[in-house]
Short mmCIF file of N, CA and C in Angstrom, two decimals:
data_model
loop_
_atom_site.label_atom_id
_atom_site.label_comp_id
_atom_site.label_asym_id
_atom_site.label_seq_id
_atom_site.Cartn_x
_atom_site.Cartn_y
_atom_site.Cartn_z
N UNK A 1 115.19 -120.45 -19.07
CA UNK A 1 114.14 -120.26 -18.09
C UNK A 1 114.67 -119.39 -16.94
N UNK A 2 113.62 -118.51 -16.41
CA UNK A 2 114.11 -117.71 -15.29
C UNK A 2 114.26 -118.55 -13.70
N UNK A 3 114.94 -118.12 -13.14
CA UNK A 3 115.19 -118.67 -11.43
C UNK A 3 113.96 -119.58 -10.86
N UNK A 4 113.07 -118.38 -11.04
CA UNK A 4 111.87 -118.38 -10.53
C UNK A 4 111.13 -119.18 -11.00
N UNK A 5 110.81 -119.56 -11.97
CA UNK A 5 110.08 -120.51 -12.93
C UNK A 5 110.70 -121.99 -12.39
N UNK A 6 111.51 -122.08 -12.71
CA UNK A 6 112.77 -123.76 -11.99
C UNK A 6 111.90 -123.74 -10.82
N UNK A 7 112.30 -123.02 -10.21
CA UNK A 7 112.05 -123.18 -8.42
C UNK A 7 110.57 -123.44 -8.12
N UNK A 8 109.56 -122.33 -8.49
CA UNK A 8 108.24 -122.61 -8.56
C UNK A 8 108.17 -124.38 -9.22
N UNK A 9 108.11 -124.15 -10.57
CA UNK A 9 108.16 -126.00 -10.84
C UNK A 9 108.73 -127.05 -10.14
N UNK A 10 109.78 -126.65 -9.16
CA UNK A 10 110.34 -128.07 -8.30
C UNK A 10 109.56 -128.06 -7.45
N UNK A 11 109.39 -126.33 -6.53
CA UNK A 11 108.40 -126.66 -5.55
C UNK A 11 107.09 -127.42 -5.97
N UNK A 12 106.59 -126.94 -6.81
CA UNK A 12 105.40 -127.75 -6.95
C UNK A 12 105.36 -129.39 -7.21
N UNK A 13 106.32 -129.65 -7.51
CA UNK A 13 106.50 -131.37 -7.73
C UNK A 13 107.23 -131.79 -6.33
N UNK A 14 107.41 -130.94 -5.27
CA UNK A 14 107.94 -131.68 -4.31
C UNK A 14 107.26 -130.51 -2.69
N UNK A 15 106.34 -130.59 -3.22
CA UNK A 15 105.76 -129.94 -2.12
C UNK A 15 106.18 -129.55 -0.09
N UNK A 16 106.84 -130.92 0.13
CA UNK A 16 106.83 -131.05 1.13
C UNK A 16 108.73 -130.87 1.31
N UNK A 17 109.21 -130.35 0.39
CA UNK A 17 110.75 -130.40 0.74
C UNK A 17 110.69 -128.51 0.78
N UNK A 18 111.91 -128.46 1.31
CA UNK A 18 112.40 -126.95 1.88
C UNK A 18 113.52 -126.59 0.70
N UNK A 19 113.45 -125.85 -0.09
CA UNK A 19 113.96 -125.74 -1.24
C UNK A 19 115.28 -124.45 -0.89
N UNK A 20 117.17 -124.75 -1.21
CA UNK A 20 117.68 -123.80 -1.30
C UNK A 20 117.89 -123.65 -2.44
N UNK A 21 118.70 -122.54 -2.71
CA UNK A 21 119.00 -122.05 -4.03
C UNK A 21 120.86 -121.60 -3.91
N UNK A 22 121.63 -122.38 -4.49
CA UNK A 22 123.32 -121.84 -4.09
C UNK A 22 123.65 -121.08 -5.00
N UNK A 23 124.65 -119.86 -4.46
CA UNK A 23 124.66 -118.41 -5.50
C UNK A 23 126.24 -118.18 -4.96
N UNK A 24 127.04 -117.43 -5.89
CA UNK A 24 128.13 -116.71 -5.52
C UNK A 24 127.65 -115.58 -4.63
N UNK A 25 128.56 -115.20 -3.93
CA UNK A 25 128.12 -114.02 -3.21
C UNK A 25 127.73 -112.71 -4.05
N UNK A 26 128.13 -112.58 -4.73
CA UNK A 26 128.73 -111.02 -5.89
C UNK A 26 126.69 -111.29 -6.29
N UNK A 27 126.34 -112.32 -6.42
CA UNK A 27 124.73 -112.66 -6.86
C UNK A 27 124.07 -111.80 -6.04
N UNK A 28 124.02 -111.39 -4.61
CA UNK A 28 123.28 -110.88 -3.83
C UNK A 28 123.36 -109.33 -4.37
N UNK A 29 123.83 -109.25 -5.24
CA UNK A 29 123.76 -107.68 -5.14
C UNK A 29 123.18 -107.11 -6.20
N UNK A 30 122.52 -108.71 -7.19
CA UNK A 30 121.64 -108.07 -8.40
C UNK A 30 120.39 -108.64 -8.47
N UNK A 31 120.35 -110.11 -7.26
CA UNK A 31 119.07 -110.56 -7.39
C UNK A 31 117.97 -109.61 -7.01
N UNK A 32 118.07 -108.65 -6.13
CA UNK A 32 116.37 -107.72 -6.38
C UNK A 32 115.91 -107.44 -7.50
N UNK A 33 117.19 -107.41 -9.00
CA UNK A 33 116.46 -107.04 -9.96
C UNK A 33 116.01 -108.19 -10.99
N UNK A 34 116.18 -109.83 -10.18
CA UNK A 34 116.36 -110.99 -11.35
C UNK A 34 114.25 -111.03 -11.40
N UNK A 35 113.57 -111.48 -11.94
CA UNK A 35 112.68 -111.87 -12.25
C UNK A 35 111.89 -112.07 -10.64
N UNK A 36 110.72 -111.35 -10.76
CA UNK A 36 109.75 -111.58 -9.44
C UNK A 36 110.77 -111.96 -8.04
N UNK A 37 111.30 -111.22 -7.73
CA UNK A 37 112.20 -111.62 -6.55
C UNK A 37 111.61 -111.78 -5.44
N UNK A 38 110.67 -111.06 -5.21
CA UNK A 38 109.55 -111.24 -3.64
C UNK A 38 109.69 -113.26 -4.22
N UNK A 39 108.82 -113.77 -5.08
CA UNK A 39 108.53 -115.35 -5.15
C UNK A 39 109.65 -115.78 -5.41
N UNK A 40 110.89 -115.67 -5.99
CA UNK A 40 112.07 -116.17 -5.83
C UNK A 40 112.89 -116.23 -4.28
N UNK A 41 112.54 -115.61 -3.52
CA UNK A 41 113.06 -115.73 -2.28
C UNK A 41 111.87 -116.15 -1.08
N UNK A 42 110.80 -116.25 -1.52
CA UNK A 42 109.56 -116.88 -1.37
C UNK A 42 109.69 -118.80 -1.34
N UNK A 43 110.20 -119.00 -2.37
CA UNK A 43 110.38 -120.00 -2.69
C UNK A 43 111.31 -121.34 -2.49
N UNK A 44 112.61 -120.45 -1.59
CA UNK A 44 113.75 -120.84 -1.57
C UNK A 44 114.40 -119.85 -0.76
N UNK A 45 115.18 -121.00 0.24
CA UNK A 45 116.31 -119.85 0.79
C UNK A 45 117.48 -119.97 0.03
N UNK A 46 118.20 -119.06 -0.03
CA UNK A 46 119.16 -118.83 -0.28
C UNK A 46 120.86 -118.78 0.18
N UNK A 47 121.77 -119.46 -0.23
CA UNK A 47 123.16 -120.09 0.35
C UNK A 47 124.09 -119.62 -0.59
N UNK A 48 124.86 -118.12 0.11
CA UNK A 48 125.46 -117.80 -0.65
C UNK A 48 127.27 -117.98 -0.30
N UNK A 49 127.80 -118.25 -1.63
CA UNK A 49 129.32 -118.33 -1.24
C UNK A 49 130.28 -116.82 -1.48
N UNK A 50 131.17 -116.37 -0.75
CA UNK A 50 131.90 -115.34 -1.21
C UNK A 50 133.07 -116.35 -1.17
N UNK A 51 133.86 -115.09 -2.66
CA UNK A 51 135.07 -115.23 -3.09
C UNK A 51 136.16 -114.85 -2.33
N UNK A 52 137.55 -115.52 -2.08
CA UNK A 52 138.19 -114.46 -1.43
C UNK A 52 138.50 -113.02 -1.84
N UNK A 53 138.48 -112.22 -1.07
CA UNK A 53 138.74 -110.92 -1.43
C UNK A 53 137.43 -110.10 -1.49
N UNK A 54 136.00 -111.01 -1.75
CA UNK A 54 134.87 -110.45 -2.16
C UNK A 54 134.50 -110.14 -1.02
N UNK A 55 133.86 -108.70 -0.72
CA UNK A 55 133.03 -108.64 -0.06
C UNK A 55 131.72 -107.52 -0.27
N UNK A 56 131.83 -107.18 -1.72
CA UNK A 56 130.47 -106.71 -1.82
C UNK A 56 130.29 -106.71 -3.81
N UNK A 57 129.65 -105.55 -3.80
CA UNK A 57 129.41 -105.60 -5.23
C UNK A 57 130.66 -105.40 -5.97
N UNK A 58 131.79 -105.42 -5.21
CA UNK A 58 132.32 -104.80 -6.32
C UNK A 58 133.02 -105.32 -7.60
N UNK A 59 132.48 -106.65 -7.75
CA UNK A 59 132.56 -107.27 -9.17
C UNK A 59 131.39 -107.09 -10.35
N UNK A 60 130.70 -105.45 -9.89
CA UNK A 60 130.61 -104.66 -10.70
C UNK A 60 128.85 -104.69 -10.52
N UNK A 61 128.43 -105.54 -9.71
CA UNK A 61 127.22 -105.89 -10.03
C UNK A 61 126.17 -104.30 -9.06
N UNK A 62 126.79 -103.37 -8.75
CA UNK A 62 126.11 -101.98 -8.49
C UNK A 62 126.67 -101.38 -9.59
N UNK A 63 125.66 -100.95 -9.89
CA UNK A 63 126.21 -99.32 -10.85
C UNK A 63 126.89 -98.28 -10.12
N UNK A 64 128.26 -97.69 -11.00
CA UNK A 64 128.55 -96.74 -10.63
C UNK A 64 126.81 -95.11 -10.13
N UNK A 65 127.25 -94.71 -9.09
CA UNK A 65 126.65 -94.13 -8.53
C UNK A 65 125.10 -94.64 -8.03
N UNK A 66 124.71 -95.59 -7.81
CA UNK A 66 123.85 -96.56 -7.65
C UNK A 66 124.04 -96.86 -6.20
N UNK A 67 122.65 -96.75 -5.36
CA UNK A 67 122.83 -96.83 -3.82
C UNK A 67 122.53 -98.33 -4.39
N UNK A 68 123.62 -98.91 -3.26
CA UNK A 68 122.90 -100.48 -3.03
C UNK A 68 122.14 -101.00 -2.18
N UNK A 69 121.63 -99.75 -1.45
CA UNK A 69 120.48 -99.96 -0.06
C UNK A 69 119.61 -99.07 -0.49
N UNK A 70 118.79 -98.87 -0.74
CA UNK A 70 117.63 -97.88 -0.52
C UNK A 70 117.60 -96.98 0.70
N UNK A 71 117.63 -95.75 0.46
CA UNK A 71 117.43 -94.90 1.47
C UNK A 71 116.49 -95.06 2.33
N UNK A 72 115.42 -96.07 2.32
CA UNK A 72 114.03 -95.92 2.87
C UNK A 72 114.56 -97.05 3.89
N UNK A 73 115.99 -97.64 4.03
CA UNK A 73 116.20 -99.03 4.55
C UNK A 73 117.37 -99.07 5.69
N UNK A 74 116.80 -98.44 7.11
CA UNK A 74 117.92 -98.66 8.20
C UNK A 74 119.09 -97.30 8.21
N UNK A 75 118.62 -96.64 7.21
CA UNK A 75 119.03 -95.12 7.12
C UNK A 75 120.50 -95.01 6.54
N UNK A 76 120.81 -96.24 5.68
CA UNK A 76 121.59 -96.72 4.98
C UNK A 76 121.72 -96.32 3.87
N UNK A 77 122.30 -95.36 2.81
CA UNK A 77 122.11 -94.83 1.28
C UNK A 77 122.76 -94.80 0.65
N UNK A 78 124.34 -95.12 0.82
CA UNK A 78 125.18 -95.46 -0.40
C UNK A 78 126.25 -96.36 0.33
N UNK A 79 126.73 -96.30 -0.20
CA UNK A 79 128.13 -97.73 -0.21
C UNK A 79 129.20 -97.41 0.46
N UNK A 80 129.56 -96.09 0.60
CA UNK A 80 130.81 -96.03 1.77
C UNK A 80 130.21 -96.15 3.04
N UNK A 81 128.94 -95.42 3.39
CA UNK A 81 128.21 -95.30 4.66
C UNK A 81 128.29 -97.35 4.95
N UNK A 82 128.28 -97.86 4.09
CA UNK A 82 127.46 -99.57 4.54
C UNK A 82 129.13 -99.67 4.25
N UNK A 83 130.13 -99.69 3.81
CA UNK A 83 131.31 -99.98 3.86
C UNK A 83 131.88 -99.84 6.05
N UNK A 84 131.38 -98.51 5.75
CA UNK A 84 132.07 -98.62 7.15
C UNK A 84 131.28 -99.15 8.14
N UNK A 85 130.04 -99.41 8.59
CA UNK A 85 129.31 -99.80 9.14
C UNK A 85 129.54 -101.54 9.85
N UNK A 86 129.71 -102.14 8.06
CA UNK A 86 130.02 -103.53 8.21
C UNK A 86 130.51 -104.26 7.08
N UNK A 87 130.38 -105.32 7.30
CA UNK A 87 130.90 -106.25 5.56
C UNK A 87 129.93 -105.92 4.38
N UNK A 88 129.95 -105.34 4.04
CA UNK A 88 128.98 -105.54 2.69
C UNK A 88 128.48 -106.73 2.21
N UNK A 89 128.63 -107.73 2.24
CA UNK A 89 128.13 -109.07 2.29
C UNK A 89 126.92 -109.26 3.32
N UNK A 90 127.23 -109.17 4.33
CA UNK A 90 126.31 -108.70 5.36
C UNK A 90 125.43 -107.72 5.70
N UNK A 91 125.35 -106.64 4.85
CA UNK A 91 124.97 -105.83 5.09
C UNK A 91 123.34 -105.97 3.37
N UNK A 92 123.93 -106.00 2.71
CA UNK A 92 122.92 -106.83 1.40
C UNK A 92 122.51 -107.73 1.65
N UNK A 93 122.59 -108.74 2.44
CA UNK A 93 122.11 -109.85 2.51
C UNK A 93 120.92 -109.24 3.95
N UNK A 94 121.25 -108.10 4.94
CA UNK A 94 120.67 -107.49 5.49
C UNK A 94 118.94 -107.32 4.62
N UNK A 95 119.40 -106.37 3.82
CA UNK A 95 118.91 -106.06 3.28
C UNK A 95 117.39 -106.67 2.36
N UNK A 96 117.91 -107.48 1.52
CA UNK A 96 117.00 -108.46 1.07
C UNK A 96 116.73 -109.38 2.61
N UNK A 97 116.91 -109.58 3.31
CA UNK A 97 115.87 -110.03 4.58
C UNK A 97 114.75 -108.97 4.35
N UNK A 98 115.52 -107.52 4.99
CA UNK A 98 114.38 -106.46 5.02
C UNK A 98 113.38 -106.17 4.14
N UNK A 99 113.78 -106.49 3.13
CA UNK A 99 113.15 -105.89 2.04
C UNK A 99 111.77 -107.14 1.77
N UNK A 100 112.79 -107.94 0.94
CA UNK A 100 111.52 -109.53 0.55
C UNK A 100 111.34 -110.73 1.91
N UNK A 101 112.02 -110.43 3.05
CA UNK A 101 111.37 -111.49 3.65
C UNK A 101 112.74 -112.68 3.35
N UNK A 102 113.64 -112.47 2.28
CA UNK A 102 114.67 -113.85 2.20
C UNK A 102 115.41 -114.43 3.09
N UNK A 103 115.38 -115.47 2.81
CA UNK A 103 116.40 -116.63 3.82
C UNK A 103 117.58 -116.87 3.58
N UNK A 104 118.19 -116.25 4.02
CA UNK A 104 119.71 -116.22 3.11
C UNK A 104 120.93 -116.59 4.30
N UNK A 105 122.00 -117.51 3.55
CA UNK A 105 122.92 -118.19 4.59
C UNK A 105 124.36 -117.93 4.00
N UNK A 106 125.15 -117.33 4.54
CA UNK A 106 126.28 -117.73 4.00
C UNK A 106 127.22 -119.32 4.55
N UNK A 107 127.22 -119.17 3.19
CA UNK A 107 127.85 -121.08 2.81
C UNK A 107 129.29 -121.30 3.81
N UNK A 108 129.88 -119.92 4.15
CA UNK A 108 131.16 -120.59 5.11
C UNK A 108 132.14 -121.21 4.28
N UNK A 109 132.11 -121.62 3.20
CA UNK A 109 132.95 -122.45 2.31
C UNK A 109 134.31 -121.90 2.31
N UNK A 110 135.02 -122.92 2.50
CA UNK A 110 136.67 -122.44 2.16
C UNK A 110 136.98 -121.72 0.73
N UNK A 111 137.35 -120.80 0.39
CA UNK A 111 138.02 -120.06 -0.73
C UNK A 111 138.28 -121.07 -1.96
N UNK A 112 137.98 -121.18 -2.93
CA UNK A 112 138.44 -122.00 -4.25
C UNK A 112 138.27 -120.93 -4.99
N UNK A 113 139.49 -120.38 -5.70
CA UNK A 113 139.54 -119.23 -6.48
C UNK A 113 138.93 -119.61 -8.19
N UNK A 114 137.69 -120.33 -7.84
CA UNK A 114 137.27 -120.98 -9.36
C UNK A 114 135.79 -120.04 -9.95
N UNK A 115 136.06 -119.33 -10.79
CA UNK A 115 134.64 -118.61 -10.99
C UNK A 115 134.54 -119.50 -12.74
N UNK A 116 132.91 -119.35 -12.78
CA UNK A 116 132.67 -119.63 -14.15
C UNK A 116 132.68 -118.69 -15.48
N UNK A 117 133.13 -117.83 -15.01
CA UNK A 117 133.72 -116.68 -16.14
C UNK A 117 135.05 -117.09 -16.41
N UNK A 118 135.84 -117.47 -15.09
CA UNK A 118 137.25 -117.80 -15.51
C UNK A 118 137.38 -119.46 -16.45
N UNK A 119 136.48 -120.30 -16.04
CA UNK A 119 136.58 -121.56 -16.70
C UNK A 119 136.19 -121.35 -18.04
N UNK A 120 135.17 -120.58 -18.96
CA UNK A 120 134.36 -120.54 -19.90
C UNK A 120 135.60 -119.75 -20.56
N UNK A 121 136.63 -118.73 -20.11
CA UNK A 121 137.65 -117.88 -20.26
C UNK A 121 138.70 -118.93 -20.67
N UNK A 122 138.87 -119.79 -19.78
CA UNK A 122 140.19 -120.91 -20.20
C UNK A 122 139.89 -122.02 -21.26
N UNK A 123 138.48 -122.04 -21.30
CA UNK A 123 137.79 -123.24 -22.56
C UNK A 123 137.94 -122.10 -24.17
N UNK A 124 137.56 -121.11 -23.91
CA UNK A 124 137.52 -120.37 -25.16
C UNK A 124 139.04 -120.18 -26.08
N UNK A 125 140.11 -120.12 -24.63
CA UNK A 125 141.42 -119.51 -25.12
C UNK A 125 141.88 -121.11 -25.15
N UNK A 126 142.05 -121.91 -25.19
CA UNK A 126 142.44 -123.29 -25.22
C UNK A 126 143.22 -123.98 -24.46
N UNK A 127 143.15 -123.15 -23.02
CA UNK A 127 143.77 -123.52 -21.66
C UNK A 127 142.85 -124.73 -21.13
N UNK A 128 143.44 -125.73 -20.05
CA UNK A 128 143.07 -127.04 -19.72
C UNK A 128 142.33 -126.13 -18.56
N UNK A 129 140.85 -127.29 -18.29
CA UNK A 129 140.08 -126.96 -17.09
C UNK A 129 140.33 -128.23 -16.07
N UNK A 130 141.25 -128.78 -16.60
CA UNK A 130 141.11 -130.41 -15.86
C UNK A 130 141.18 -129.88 -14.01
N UNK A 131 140.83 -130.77 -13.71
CA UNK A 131 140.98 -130.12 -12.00
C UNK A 131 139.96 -129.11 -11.26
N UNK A 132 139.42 -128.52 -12.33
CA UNK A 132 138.51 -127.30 -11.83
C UNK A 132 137.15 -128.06 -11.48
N UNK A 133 137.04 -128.88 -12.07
CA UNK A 133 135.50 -129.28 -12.11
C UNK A 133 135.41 -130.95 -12.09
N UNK A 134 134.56 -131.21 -11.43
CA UNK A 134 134.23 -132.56 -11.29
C UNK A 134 134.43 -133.60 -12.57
N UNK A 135 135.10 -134.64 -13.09
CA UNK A 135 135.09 -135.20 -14.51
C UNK A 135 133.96 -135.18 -14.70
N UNK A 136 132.59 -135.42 -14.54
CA UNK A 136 131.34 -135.64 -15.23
C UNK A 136 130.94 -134.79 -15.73
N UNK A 137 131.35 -133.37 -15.22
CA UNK A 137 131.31 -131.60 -15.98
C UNK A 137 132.37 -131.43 -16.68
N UNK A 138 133.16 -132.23 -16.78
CA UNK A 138 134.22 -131.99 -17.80
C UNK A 138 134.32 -132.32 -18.79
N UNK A 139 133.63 -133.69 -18.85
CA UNK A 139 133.08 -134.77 -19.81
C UNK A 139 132.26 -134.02 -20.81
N UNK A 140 131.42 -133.83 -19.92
CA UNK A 140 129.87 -133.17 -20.56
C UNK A 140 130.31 -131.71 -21.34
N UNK A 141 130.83 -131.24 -20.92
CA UNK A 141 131.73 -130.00 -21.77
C UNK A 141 131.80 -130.33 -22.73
N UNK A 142 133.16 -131.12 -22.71
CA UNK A 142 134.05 -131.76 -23.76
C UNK A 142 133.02 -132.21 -24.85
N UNK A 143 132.04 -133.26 -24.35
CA UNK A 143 131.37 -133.86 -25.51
C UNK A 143 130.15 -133.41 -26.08
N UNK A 144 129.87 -132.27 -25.53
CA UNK A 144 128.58 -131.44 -26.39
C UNK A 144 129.44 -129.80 -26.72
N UNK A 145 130.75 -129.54 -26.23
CA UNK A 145 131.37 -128.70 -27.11
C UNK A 145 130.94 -126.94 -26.58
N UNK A 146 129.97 -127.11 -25.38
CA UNK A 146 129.63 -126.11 -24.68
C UNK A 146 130.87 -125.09 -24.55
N UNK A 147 130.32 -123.61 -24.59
CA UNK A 147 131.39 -122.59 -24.11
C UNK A 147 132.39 -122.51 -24.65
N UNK A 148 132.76 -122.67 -26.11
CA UNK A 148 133.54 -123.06 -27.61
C UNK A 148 133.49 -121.44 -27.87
#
């Protein structure tokens, strides 16, 4: 199911709650293109975490030669211009304000160098995840055999 679909269906069964949505940071730089994004950020604010070291797309999620601002947006048009300007984190997250209206927070979270590419990476090659993840996600792994 898409983002949007979840979120619409919770909102609607819980009408009266304020709905976030938690994302890696590196996320902000492809959600304009995930499914109806105006109602996905409509729907939900958004709480994003960066990685250390992260501070923009560059875990690949812009295309080479690909503005990550729209020219039509604060007179902003490619990625060194918003490099020097400010954080790139800040500056996309700028952005989708401008653009859809989103509510977007960064999470502040202390650094845990744990991505789910790297865990699904250590389950495949037959490295231990113990520690990475809560036992009840470890469990649940383990006993339905997920990410094999």
């Amino acid at each position: 199911t898409y983002t949007v679909n979840t979120l619409e269906k919770y909102s609607g069964s819980h009408p009266d709650e304020e709905l976030y949505f938690i994302v890696g940071g590196d996320s902000l730089f492809s959600m304009e293109h995930w499914k109806e994004p105006e109602k996905l950020f409509s729907l939900a604010g958004i709480i994003a975490s960066k990685r250390e070291g992260e501070s923009s797309g560059a875990s690949g999620s812009c295309l080479p030669g690909e503005h990550f601002i729209d020219s039509d947006h604060d007179g902003i048009n490619d990625f060194d211009q918003a490099s020097s300007l400010q954080d790139e984190f800040e500056v996309q997250a700028q952005y989708l304000r401008n653009r859809f209206g989103a509510r977007i927070f960064d999470a502040e979270t202390p650094n845990i160098e744990i991505s789910s590419s790297s865990i699904i990476s250590r389950i495949r090659s037959g490295r231990s995840i113990r520690y990475m993840l809560p036992d009840p996600v470890l469990e649940y792994i383990i006993r339905t055999g997920c990410y094999k």
